[in-house]
XYZ file of C-alpha atoms in Angstrom:
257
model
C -2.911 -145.123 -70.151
C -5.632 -143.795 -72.496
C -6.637 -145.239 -75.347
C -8.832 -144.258 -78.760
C -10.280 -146.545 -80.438
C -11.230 -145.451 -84.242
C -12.313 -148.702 -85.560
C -14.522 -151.857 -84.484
C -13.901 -154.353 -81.262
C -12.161 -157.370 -82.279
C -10.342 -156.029 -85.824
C -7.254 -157.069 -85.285
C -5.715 -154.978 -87.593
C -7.460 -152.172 -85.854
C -6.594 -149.733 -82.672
C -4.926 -153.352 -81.173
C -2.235 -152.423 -83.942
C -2.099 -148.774 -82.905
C -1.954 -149.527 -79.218
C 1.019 -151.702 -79.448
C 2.989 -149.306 -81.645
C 2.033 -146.208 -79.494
C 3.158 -147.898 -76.509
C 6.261 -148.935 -78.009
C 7.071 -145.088 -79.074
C 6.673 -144.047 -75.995
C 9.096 -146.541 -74.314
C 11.216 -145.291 -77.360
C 10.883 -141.821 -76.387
C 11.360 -141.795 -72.981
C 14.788 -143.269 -73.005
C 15.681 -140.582 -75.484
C 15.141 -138.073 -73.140
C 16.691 -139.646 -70.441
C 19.675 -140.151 -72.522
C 19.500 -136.649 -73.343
C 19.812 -135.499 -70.293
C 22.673 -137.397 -68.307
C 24.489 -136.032 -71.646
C 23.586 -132.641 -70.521
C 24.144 -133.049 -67.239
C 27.897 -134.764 -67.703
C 28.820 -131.712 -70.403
C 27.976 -128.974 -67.843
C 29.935 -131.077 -65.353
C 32.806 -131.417 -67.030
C 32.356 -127.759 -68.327
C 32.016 -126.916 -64.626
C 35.293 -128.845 -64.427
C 37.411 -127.564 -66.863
C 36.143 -124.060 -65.999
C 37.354 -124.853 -61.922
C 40.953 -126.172 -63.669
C 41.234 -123.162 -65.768
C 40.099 -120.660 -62.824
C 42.660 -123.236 -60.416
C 45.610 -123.073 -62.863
C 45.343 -119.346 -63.969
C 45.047 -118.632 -59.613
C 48.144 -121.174 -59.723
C 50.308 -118.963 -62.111
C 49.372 -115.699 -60.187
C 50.271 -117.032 -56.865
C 53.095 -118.481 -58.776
C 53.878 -114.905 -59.642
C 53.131 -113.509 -56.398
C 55.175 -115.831 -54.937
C 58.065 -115.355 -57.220
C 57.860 -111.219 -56.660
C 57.396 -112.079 -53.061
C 60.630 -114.033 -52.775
C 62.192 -111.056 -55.037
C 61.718 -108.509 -52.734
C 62.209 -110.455 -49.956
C 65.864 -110.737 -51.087
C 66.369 -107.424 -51.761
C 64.954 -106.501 -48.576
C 67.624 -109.020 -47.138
C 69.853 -107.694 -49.146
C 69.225 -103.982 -48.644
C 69.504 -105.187 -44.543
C 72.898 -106.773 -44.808
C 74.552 -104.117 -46.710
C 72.378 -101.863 -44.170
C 74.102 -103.630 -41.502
C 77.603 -103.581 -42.962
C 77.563 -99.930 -43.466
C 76.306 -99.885 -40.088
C 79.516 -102.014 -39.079
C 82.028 -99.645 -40.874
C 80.349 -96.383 -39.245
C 81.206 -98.066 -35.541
C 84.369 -98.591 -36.905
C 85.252 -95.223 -38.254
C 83.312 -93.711 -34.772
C 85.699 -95.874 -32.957
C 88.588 -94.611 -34.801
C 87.483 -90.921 -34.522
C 86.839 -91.176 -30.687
C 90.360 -92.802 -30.662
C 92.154 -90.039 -32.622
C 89.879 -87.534 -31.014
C 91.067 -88.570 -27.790
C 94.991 -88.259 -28.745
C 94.470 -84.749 -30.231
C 92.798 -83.618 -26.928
C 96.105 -85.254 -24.930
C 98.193 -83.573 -27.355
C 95.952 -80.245 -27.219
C 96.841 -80.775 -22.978
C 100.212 -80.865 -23.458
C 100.171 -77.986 -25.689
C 98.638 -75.716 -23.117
C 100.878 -77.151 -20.672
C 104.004 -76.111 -22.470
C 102.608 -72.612 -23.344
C 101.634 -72.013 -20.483
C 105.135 -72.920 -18.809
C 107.001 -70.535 -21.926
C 104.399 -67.665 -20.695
C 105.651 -68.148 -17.207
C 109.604 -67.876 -18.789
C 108.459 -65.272 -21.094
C 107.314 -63.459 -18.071
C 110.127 -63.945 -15.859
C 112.695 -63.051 -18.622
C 110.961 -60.055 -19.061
C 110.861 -59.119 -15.613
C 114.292 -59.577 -15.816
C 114.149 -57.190 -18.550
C 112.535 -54.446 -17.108
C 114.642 -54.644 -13.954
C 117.374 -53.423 -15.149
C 120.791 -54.447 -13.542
C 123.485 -51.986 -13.295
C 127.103 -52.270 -12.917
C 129.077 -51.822 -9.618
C 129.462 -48.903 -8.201
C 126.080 -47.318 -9.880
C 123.440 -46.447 -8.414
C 119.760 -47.368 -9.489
C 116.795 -45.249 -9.117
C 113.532 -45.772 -11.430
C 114.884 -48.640 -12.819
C 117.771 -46.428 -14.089
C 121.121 -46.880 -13.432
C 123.480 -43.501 -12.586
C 127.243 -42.987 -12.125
C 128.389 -40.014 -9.521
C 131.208 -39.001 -9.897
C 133.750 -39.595 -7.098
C 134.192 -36.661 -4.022
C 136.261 -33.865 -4.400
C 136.702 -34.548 -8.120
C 135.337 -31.920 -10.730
C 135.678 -31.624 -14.756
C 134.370 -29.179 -16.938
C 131.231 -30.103 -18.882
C 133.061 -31.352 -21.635
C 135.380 -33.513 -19.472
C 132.496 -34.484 -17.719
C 131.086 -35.699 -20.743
C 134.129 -37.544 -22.144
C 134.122 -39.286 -18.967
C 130.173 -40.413 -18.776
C 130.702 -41.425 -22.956
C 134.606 -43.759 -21.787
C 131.367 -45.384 -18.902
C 129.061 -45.954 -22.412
C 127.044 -43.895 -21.153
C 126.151 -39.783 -21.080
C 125.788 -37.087 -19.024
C 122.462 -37.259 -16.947
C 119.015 -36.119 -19.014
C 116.416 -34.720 -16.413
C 113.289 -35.243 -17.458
C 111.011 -35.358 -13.744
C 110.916 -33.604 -10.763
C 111.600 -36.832 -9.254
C 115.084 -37.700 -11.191
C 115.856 -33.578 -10.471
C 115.639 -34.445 -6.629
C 117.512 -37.757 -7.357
C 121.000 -35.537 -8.840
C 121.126 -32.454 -6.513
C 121.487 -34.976 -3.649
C 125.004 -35.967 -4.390
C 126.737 -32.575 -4.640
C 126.273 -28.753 -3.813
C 126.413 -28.130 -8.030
C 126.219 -30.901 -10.587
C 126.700 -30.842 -14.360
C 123.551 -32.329 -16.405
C 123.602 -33.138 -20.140
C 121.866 -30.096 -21.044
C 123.753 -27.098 -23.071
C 122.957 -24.133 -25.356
C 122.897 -25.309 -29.675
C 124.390 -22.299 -30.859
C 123.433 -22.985 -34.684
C 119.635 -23.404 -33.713
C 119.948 -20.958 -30.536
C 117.865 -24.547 -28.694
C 118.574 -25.887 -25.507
C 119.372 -29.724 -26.374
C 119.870 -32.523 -24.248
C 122.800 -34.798 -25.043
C 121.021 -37.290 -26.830
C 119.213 -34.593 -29.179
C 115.918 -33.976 -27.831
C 115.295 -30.348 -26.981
C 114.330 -28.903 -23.490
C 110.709 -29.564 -22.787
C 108.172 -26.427 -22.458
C 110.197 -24.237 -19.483
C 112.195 -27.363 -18.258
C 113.396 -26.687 -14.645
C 114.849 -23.223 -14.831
C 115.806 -21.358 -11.879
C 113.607 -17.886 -11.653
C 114.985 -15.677 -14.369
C 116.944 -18.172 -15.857
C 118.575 -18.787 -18.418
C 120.064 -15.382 -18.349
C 123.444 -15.770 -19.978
C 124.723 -13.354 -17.476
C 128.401 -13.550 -18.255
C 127.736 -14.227 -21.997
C 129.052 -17.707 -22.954
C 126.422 -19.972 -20.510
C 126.234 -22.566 -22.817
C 126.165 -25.003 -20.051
C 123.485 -26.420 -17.136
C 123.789 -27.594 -13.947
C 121.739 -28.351 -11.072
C 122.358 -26.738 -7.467
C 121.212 -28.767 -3.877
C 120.164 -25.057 -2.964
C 118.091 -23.773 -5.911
C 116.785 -27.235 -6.735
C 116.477 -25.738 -10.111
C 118.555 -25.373 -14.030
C 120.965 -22.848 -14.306
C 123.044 -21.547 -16.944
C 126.682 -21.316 -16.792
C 129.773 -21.083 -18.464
C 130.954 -24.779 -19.707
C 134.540 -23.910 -18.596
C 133.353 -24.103 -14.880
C 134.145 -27.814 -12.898
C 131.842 -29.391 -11.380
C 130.947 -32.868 -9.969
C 129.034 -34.861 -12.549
C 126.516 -37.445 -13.041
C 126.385 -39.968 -15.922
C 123.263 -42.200 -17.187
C 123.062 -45.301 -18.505
């Protein structure tokens, strides 16, 4: 320690005075400073404290948060899964149903084309039937077409011959091919046909109305009306051909169905 002395060695109310009260501050003053310090020292610790409990209970409430948004969605993600999975459920369930009714359509659908295809197969045969027509006994059939000859040795006049075909419901023959033309001059030398002279349209009309197509089957030069009142037609085995007559003539006859 240093010390000044201002006065004279041995005054006892000198520098001795001085030394003992400047020693004595200085003591003084030291533990000030020390004091001053652990105060310091304990404030920024406890302000280093409270600032770790504020920072540790404002992180608290945010994880608190967190947690409680976390748990939030959570659920409604569990949530949004179960209903997920119950829609899920109910779509097997209708698929199942679907593939069920799906499969008794297509049994039905079989059985439908089972059974239409078994009325086709009637439909045809009645048909068949239909076109092949059946005639009655004692008529012949030829182009699925059924004709009545009159019996051997029998002749009528064309009108008889007529009356007779319409008592058989049916008509005097109607020649419309070469074919059916070959068919009636087999049966007899000379054969009526249903073909006569319309006096009130001068036409040559079959019985059912229709007139004589184009030339029809004339004979060369006929019709010719030779005798005057050939109203009438028949068919000859010889000539193969039409030829006008007189209706008052008998003849064998054919009738048509």
């Amino acid at each position: 320690m240093s010390v000044a002395f201002h006065g004279k060695s041995g005054d006892p109310e000198g520098d001795g005075w001085n030394l003992m009260a400047s020693e004595n501050r200085s003591s003084y003053g030291w533990l000030s400073r020390r004091s001053v310090c652990w105060i310091g020292a304990a404030v920024v610790c406890f302000g280093l404290l409270l600032l770790t409990m504020i920072l540790v209970a404002n992180n608290t409430s945010a994880i608190n948060q967190w947690d409680m948004k976390y748990n939030n969605l959570v659920h409604e993600i569990t949530k949004s899964r179960d209903n997920l999975s119950q829609d899920r459920d109910q779509l097997k369930i209708h698929y199942s149903n679907l593939t069920q009714e799906m499969g008794m359509l297509l049994n039905k659908y079989n059985a439908m084309v089972i059974s239409r295809d078994m009325l086709q197969k009637e439909v045809n045969r009645l048909n068949l039937n239909k076109t092949e027509k059946s005639c009655f006994q004692g008529w012949k059939k030829f182009n699925n077409k059924c004709y009545y000859v009159s019996p051997a040795g029998v002749t009528k006049t064309w009108s008889d011959s007529r009356r007779d075909c319409q008592a058989r419901g049916a008509d005097l023959v109607i020649i419309t091919t070469i074919a059916e033309l070959n068919f009636v001059k087999k049966s007899y030398g000379v054969t009526w046909t249903g073909l006569s002279l319309n006096k009130a349209t001068n036409t040559w009309k079959w019985v059912d109305g229709t007139e004589l197509a184009d030339d029809g089957f004339w004979q060369e030069g006929e019709p010719n009306n030779m005798s005057g009142d050939e109203d009438c037609v028949e068919v000859s085995r010889d000539a193969s051909a039409l030829n006008d007559v007189p209706c008052s003539r008998k003849f064998s006859w054919i009738c048509e169905d």
